[in-house]
Amino acid sequence: MIDHLRGRLVEKNPTYVVVECHGVGYFLNISLHTFSLLKDEENIYIYTHLLIKEDSHTLFGFMERSEREIFRLLISVSGVGSSTARTMLSSLSPTDVRDAIASGDVASIQAVKGIGAKTAQRVILDLKDKILKVLDMGEVSTESNNTNKEEALSALEVLGFARRQSEKVVEKVLSQDASLSVENIIKRALKNL
């Protein structure tokens, strides 16, 4: 219903902001990630998600569209509510959440306060395919080989190759040339699979 707001930042806290649009003040719950991206500018543009329950209408704000998409995916999982999703996006960056889900990293998700092993596994099981389709995998930074390796492994898994087999081949490819881009790692790995 409310997709975004453009207005004056009236109040800024680590957990919420108040944005005034044409005389109406909107209270938006935010993650620490969004808080860190908020500049001290008076006028802001913020993406929103309106959560309607029987007893409340709650508005959530996000500086990045990708964070809002991950939030929406997280709350679609049974057992993950809006406060758990917000905690997850406060503990991990949206990119970290996406990468953890895409690579099946239960430990990273379970490290978030309030998320147990079963919930972490359910998040990965329910969202693994969706998160790769919804979010552009090109957003992942290519600063470290570890990130490139994980991204290549995720892509190979999506293509139907077993994780263990792919890991061995990718390790071999990276041992020959550690500076390869994700695309080249995948291309060389495919030749050896």
XYZ file of N, CA and C in Angstrom:
579
model
N 0.815 -1.186 0.000
C 0.000 0.000 0.000
C 0.867 1.261 0.000
N 1.832 1.334 0.902
C 2.771 2.468 0.916
C 4.119 1.906 0.474
N 4.565 2.282 -0.722
C 5.787 1.716 -1.295
C 7.034 2.451 -0.842
N 6.960 3.762 -0.722
C 8.116 4.559 -0.310
C 7.638 5.899 0.226
N 8.530 6.596 0.884
C 8.248 7.937 1.390
C 9.381 8.869 0.994
N 9.011 10.084 0.604
C 10.002 11.125 0.376
C 9.574 12.280 1.276
N 10.425 12.619 2.204
C 10.027 13.661 3.128
C 11.170 14.125 3.999
N 10.790 14.820 5.075
C 11.768 15.408 5.982
C 12.020 14.454 7.145
N 13.291 14.180 7.400
C 13.668 13.331 8.523
C 13.546 14.157 9.802
N 12.558 13.791 10.627
C 12.277 14.545 11.840
C 13.017 13.960 13.036
N 13.064 12.636 13.102
C 13.694 11.961 14.232
C 14.446 10.737 13.722
N 15.630 10.487 14.309
C 16.465 9.371 13.851
C 17.006 8.627 15.070
N 16.692 7.345 15.171
C 17.172 6.478 16.243
C 17.652 5.171 15.625
N 18.443 4.372 16.356
C 18.912 3.100 15.784
C 17.797 2.117 15.418
N 16.623 2.241 16.038
C 15.545 1.287 15.754
C 14.378 1.886 14.978
N 14.296 3.211 14.914
C 13.191 3.821 14.171
C 13.548 5.234 13.707
N 12.795 5.683 12.703
C 12.881 7.069 12.248
C 11.465 7.608 12.109
N 11.346 8.924 12.151
C 10.072 9.580 11.865
C 10.306 10.468 10.651
N 9.498 10.242 9.605
C 9.610 11.005 8.369
C 8.311 11.787 8.173
N 8.440 13.091 7.999
C 7.260 13.932 7.795
C 7.046 14.171 6.310
N 5.839 13.812 5.853
C 5.464 14.016 4.456
C 4.185 14.841 4.419
N 4.274 16.086 3.957
C 3.107 16.966 3.831
C 2.313 17.055 5.126
N 3.008 17.251 6.236
C 2.334 17.451 7.515
C 1.985 16.187 8.282
N 2.237 15.001 7.696
C 1.958 13.736 8.383
C 3.287 13.087 8.751
N 3.437 12.736 10.028
C 4.665 12.084 10.483
C 4.502 10.574 10.456
N 5.366 9.891 9.710
C 5.327 8.426 9.620
C 6.418 7.827 10.504
N 6.008 6.914 11.392
C 6.930 6.212 12.282
C 7.357 4.941 11.562
N 8.644 4.824 11.255
C 9.165 3.668 10.519
C 10.143 2.890 11.379
N 9.883 1.590 11.554
C 10.840 0.712 12.221
C 11.956 0.418 11.227
N 13.204 0.501 11.680
C 14.337 0.270 10.783
C 15.323 -0.719 11.402
N 16.187 -1.274 10.558
C 17.277 -2.137 11.025
C 18.510 -1.269 11.269
N 19.495 -1.840 11.931
C 20.752 -1.106 12.139
C 21.467 -0.845 10.814
N 21.238 -1.736 9.844
C 21.841 -1.541 8.519
C 21.306 -0.255 7.881
N 19.994 -0.089 7.916
C 19.394 1.131 7.373
C 19.856 2.349 8.163
N 19.921 2.219 9.486
C 20.378 3.321 10.332
C 21.789 3.766 9.922
N 22.652 2.787 9.636
C 24.034 3.120 9.253
C 24.097 3.828 7.899
N 23.094 3.600 7.038
C 23.081 4.238 5.720
C 22.426 5.617 5.720
N 21.697 5.932 6.783
C 21.009 7.224 6.858
C 22.010 8.360 7.023
N 21.942 9.296 6.122
C 22.778 10.483 6.244
C 22.046 11.481 7.143
N 22.746 12.483 7.594
C 22.111 13.504 8.420
C 21.478 14.600 7.556
N 20.963 14.185 6.400
C 20.288 15.131 5.519
C 18.851 15.307 6.000
N 18.303 16.462 5.685
C 16.942 16.726 6.133
C 15.922 15.964 5.291
N 16.119 15.946 3.981
C 15.177 15.269 3.095
C 15.698 13.888 2.733
N 14.820 12.879 2.876
C 15.236 11.512 2.558
C 14.189 10.821 1.689
N 14.640 9.756 1.046
C 13.782 8.876 0.262
C 13.986 7.497 0.864
N 12.907 6.864 1.327
C 13.043 5.584 2.011
C 11.970 4.609 1.534
N 12.393 3.368 1.236
C 11.453 2.314 0.828
C 10.736 1.807 2.065
N 9.485 1.375 1.884
C 8.713 0.950 3.043
C 8.020 -0.389 2.811
N 7.642 -1.005 3.924
C 6.801 -2.205 3.907
C 5.778 -2.035 5.020
N 4.499 -2.107 4.665
C 3.423 -1.960 5.642
C 2.950 -3.346 6.049
N 3.061 -3.633 7.333
C 2.630 -4.924 7.868
C 1.314 -4.708 8.617
N 0.263 -5.343 8.117
C -1.056 -5.174 8.725
C -1.426 -6.448 9.479
N -1.701 -6.279 10.772
C -2.174 -7.374 11.617
C -3.525 -6.973 12.184
N -4.161 -7.907 12.867
C -5.476 -7.628 13.455
C -5.443 -6.423 14.389
N -4.361 -6.310 15.165
C -4.304 -5.276 16.193
C -3.339 -4.124 15.892
N -2.676 -4.145 14.731
C -1.717 -3.069 14.457
C -1.414 -2.915 12.967
N -0.988 -1.720 12.609
C -0.432 -1.415 11.294
C 0.989 -0.934 11.576
N 1.983 -1.681 11.107
C 3.372 -1.336 11.397
C 4.099 -1.045 10.089
N 4.809 0.072 10.064
C 5.537 0.479 8.872
C 7.036 0.259 9.101
N 7.682 -0.403 8.144
C 9.121 -0.650 8.206
C 9.795 0.150 7.095
N 10.980 0.681 7.385
C 11.693 1.490 6.408
C 13.038 0.887 6.034
N 13.423 1.066 4.766
C 14.678 0.517 4.247
C 15.312 1.513 3.289
N 16.598 1.750 3.444
C 17.305 2.654 2.536
C 17.583 1.984 1.189
N 17.646 0.652 1.171
C 17.924 -0.072 -0.071
C 16.745 -0.969 -0.421
N 16.420 -1.016 -1.697
C 15.326 -1.886 -2.152
C 15.665 -3.361 -1.892
N 16.939 -3.723 -2.048
C 17.336 -5.124 -1.838
C 17.096 -5.569 -0.393
N 17.318 -4.659 0.569
C 17.071 -5.012 1.968
C 15.581 -5.260 2.189
N 14.733 -4.451 1.568
C 13.288 -4.653 1.700
C 12.874 -5.997 1.110
N 13.463 -6.365 -0.029
C 13.131 -7.652 -0.650
C 13.523 -8.813 0.259
N 14.699 -8.729 0.876
C 15.131 -9.788 1.792
C 14.215 -9.836 3.005
N 13.825 -8.678 3.531
C 12.892 -8.615 4.655
C 11.587 -9.318 4.294
N 11.051 -9.024 3.119
C 9.801 -9.650 2.673
C 9.947 -11.158 2.530
N 11.082 -11.606 2.016
C 11.311 -13.051 1.905
C 11.387 -13.689 3.291
N 12.100 -13.036 4.201
C 12.259 -13.599 5.552
C 10.922 -13.743 6.268
N 10.061 -12.720 6.185
C 8.789 -12.809 6.902
C 7.810 -13.782 6.237
N 8.131 -14.237 5.028
C 7.288 -15.240 4.375
C 7.552 -16.640 4.928
N 8.647 -16.796 5.674
C 9.007 -18.101 6.249
C 8.219 -18.316 7.536
N 7.636 -19.492 7.668
C 6.878 -19.833 8.872
C 7.801 -19.789 10.090
N 7.385 -19.066 11.118
C 8.186 -18.964 12.331
C 9.107 -17.758 12.377
N 9.173 -17.003 11.268
C 9.991 -15.792 11.243
C 9.053 -14.589 11.145
N 8.999 -13.829 12.218
C 8.155 -12.632 12.238
C 8.945 -11.406 11.845
N 8.260 -10.269 11.866
C 8.905 -9.021 11.451
C 10.046 -8.626 12.392
N 9.891 -8.871 13.696
C 10.963 -8.482 14.619
C 12.190 -9.382 14.448
N 11.975 -10.666 14.166
C 13.104 -11.576 13.913
C 13.821 -11.186 12.627
N 13.044 -10.861 11.593
C 13.638 -10.454 10.313
C 14.448 -9.171 10.482
N 13.906 -8.234 11.268
C 14.613 -6.974 11.499
C 15.890 -7.221 12.301
N 15.821 -8.121 13.292
C 17.015 -8.470 14.072
C 18.080 -9.087 13.167
N 17.632 -9.939 12.251
C 18.570 -10.584 11.334
C 19.254 -9.540 10.454
N 18.488 -8.561 9.969
C 19.054 -7.520 9.112
C 19.840 -6.478 9.908
N 19.712 -6.511 11.231
C 20.527 -5.636 12.077
C 21.844 -6.317 12.432
N 21.805 -7.654 12.546
C 23.006 -8.420 12.900
C 23.895 -8.678 11.689
N 23.271 -8.930 10.549
C 23.991 -9.223 9.315
C 23.568 -8.215 8.250
N 24.450 -7.898 7.334
C 24.057 -7.010 6.234
C 23.157 -7.811 5.292
N 22.334 -7.130 4.469
C 21.497 -7.862 3.513
C 22.310 -8.802 2.618
N 23.501 -8.364 2.237
C 24.365 -9.210 1.409
C 24.785 -10.460 2.167
N 25.120 -10.302 3.461
C 25.509 -11.460 4.282
C 24.350 -12.431 4.435
N 23.139 -11.902 4.643
C 21.956 -12.758 4.776
C 21.739 -13.523 3.476
N 21.802 -12.789 2.361
C 21.603 -13.429 1.055
C 22.645 -14.517 0.799
N 23.913 -14.192 1.072
C 24.983 -15.161 0.829
C 24.861 -16.378 1.741
N 24.469 -16.152 3.001
C 24.306 -17.268 3.946
C 23.195 -18.199 3.484
N 22.095 -17.629 3.006
C 20.982 -18.452 2.516
C 21.385 -19.176 1.236
N 22.001 -18.446 0.311
C 22.389 -19.025 -0.979
C 23.399 -20.158 -0.826
N 24.296 -20.035 0.158
C 25.325 -21.066 0.338
C 24.946 -22.106 1.387
N 23.765 -21.964 1.989
C 23.313 -22.941 2.987
C 24.077 -22.857 4.295
N 24.522 -21.659 4.651
C 25.323 -21.457 5.863
C 24.422 -21.312 7.099
N 24.040 -22.451 7.681
C 23.139 -22.476 8.840
C 23.759 -21.746 10.028
N 25.067 -21.905 10.232
C 25.752 -21.314 11.390
C 25.619 -19.797 11.427
N 25.776 -19.134 10.282
C 25.673 -17.669 10.248
C 24.276 -17.202 10.623
N 23.270 -17.879 10.100
C 21.894 -17.484 10.388
C 21.541 -17.809 11.832
N 22.017 -18.940 12.313
C 21.750 -19.356 13.689
C 22.458 -18.446 14.697
N 23.501 -17.763 14.273
C 24.241 -16.860 15.162
C 23.419 -15.628 15.545
N 22.356 -15.357 14.784
C 21.483 -14.224 15.087
C 20.651 -14.540 16.321
N 20.582 -13.580 17.237
C 19.853 -13.768 18.490
C 18.387 -14.124 18.206
N 17.913 -15.188 18.840
C 16.514 -15.585 18.703
C 16.243 -16.581 17.589
N 17.278 -16.989 16.868
C 17.084 -17.961 15.794
C 17.768 -19.267 16.159
N 16.956 -20.316 16.236
C 17.476 -21.638 16.570
C 17.853 -22.406 15.315
N 18.346 -23.616 15.519
C 18.803 -24.448 14.403
C 17.673 -24.763 13.424
N 16.503 -25.112 13.962
C 15.382 -25.480 13.076
C 14.913 -24.294 12.242
N 14.823 -23.132 12.875
C 14.391 -21.935 12.140
C 15.419 -21.579 11.068
N 16.703 -21.651 11.409
C 17.767 -21.350 10.443
C 17.686 -22.297 9.248
N 17.466 -23.578 9.523
C 17.355 -24.557 8.437
C 16.116 -24.297 7.586
N 15.014 -23.912 8.246
C 13.775 -23.630 7.514
C 13.955 -22.413 6.616
N 14.645 -21.377 7.123
C 14.900 -20.164 6.322
C 15.667 -20.551 5.062
N 16.705 -21.347 5.217
C 17.521 -21.754 4.069
C 16.712 -22.620 3.106
N 15.992 -23.584 3.653
C 15.209 -24.493 2.824
C 14.141 -23.740 2.025
N 13.418 -22.837 2.702
C 12.331 -22.110 2.049
C 12.818 -21.053 1.060
N 13.959 -20.434 1.331
C 14.360 -19.253 0.552
C 15.513 -19.459 -0.423
N 16.185 -20.594 -0.350
C 17.375 -20.774 -1.175
C 17.113 -20.504 -2.663
N 16.070 -21.107 -3.203
C 15.767 -20.909 -4.624
C 15.248 -19.500 -4.891
N 14.392 -18.989 -3.993
C 13.781 -17.667 -4.187
C 14.817 -16.561 -4.138
N 15.764 -16.663 -3.221
C 16.716 -15.567 -3.024
C 17.639 -15.409 -4.227
N 17.936 -16.510 -4.901
C 18.787 -16.429 -6.092
C 18.027 -15.823 -7.266
N 16.702 -16.081 -7.347
C 15.899 -15.539 -8.441
C 15.588 -14.065 -8.225
N 15.195 -13.711 -6.999
C 14.746 -12.355 -6.704
C 15.885 -11.352 -6.736
N 17.020 -11.742 -6.179
C 18.117 -10.783 -6.053
C 19.199 -11.032 -7.076
N 19.684 -9.954 -7.637
C 20.726 -10.037 -8.646
C 22.030 -10.495 -8.001
N 22.535 -11.629 -8.422
C 23.759 -12.152 -7.827
C 24.961 -11.263 -8.156
N 24.834 -10.367 -9.105
C 25.921 -9.469 -9.462
C 26.220 -8.429 -8.393
N 25.320 -8.293 -7.399
C 25.531 -7.298 -6.349
C 26.642 -7.692 -5.380
N 26.991 -8.964 -5.356
C 27.994 -9.432 -4.406
C 29.335 -8.782 -4.722
N 29.989 -8.278 -3.707
C 31.281 -7.637 -3.945
C 32.305 -8.700 -4.318
N 33.235 -8.322 -5.170
C 34.244 -9.283 -5.610
C 35.588 -8.938 -4.986
N 35.551 -8.481 -3.736
C 36.786 -8.057 -3.092
C 37.648 -9.240 -2.645
N 36.998 -10.295 -2.177
C 37.798 -11.401 -1.652
C 37.564 -12.670 -2.452
N 38.583 -13.503 -2.498
C 38.465 -14.786 -3.183
C 37.434 -15.662 -2.511
N 37.306 -15.524 -1.193
C 36.340 -16.318 -0.461
C 34.930 -16.010 -0.961
N 34.633 -14.741 -1.183
C 33.318 -14.346 -1.699
C 33.139 -14.902 -3.106
N 34.164 -14.769 -3.949
C 34.092 -15.305 -5.308
C 33.886 -16.809 -5.275
N 34.604 -17.468 -4.385
C 34.491 -18.921 -4.269
C 33.077 -19.307 -3.871
N 32.525 -18.641 -2.844
C 31.173 -18.953 -2.366
C 30.136 -18.688 -3.447
N 30.312 -17.581 -4.153
C 29.364 -17.235 -5.210
C 29.409 -18.263 -6.331
N 30.610 -18.678 -6.700
C 30.766 -19.689 -7.743
C 30.142 -21.014 -7.300
N 30.373 -21.392 -6.048
C 29.799 -22.638 -5.526
C 28.278 -22.574 -5.515
N 27.723 -21.441 -5.124
C 26.263 -21.275 -5.125
C 25.702 -21.427 -6.535
N 26.382 -20.799 -7.493
C 25.932 -20.878 -8.884
C 25.990 -22.317 -9.395
N 27.058 -23.029 -9.058
C 27.188 -24.419 -9.488
C 26.107 -25.301 -8.849
N 25.772 -24.993 -7.594
C 24.686 -25.737 -6.930
C 23.367 -25.507 -7.644
N 23.125 -24.258 -8.023
C 21.895 -23.933 -8.744
C 21.847 -24.684 -10.077
N 23.007 -24.862 -10.676
C 23.082 -25.604 -11.940
C 22.927 -27.111 -11.743
N 22.873 -27.555 -10.483
C 22.590 -28.963 -10.209
C 23.786 -29.819 -9.815
N 24.926 -29.195 -9.583
C 26.111 -29.962 -9.189
C 26.168 -30.107 -7.666
N 26.671 -31.230 -7.198
C 26.790 -31.481 -5.755
C 27.825 -30.539 -5.149
N 27.529 -30.054 -3.939
C 28.389 -29.068 -3.276
C 29.808 -29.608 -3.066
N 29.927 -30.825 -2.537
C 31.271 -31.380 -2.237
C 32.120 -31.512 -3.492
N 31.511 -32.036 -4.528
C 32.225 -32.212 -5.795
C 32.653 -30.847 -6.340
N 31.744 -29.878 -6.293
C 32.038 -28.523 -6.792
C 33.167 -27.876 -6.000
N 33.145 -28.053 -4.662
C 34.184 -27.454 -3.811
C 35.574 -27.923 -4.212
N 35.720 -29.203 -4.455
C 37.028 -29.750 -4.839
C 37.520 -29.127 -6.142
N 36.616 -29.039 -7.118
C 36.986 -28.497 -8.423
C 37.314 -27.003 -8.323
N 36.492 -26.259 -7.583
C 36.724 -24.814 -7.430
C 38.041 -24.550 -6.696
N 38.332 -25.347 -5.665
C 39.617 -25.225 -4.939
C 40.776 -25.398 -5.913
N 40.666 -26.414 -6.778
C 41.720 -26.699 -7.753
C 41.886 -25.523 -8.719
N 40.750 -24.986 -9.204
C 40.781 -23.860 -10.138
C 41.446 -22.646 -9.485
N 41.068 -22.364 -8.227
C 41.638 -21.207 -7.528
C 43.110 -21.405 -7.164
N 43.529 -22.639 -6.971
C 44.944 -22.893 -6.674
C 45.816 -22.571 -7.891
N 45.245 -22.699 -9.104
C 45.978 -22.375 -10.322
C 46.030 -20.865 -10.577
N 44.894 -20.172 -10.275
C 44.840 -18.723 -10.477
C 43.845 -18.126 -9.488
N 44.355 -17.525 -8.417
C 43.504 -17.015 -7.337
C 42.811 -15.700 -7.681
N 43.203 -15.065 -8.780
C 42.635 -13.750 -9.114
C 41.460 -13.832 -10.091
N 40.959 -15.030 -10.343
C 39.873 -15.202 -11.310
C 38.574 -14.554 -10.847
N 37.811 -14.055 -11.825
C 36.477 -13.515 -11.517
C 35.533 -14.690 -11.297
N 34.369 -14.415 -10.740
C 33.382 -15.469 -10.472
C 33.016 -16.209 -11.754
N 32.789 -15.449 -12.830
C 32.403 -16.057 -14.106
C 33.470 -17.036 -14.605
N 34.730 -16.626 -14.492
C 35.821 -17.493 -14.963
C 36.008 -18.717 -14.068
N 35.787 -18.539 -12.767
C 35.858 -19.699 -11.859
C 34.806 -20.717 -12.293
N 33.581 -20.234 -12.542
C 32.486 -21.126 -12.935
C 32.797 -21.799 -14.270
N 33.289 -21.015 -15.250
C 33.593 -21.584 -16.572
C 34.639 -22.690 -16.466
N 35.708 -22.420 -15.723
C 36.773 -23.438 -15.590
C 36.299 -24.650 -14.801
N 35.471 -24.392 -13.771
C 34.948 -25.495 -12.966
C 34.043 -26.391 -13.807
N 33.237 -25.786 -14.665
C 32.324 -26.562 -15.508
C 33.075 -27.500 -16.448
N 34.261 -27.078 -16.891
C 35.064 -27.935 -17.764
C 35.541 -29.178 -17.042
N 35.699 -29.058 -15.705
C 36.239 -30.170 -14.914
C 35.168 -30.993 -14.175
N 33.919 -30.577 -14.292
C 32.851 -31.315 -13.594
C 32.231 -32.372 -14.478
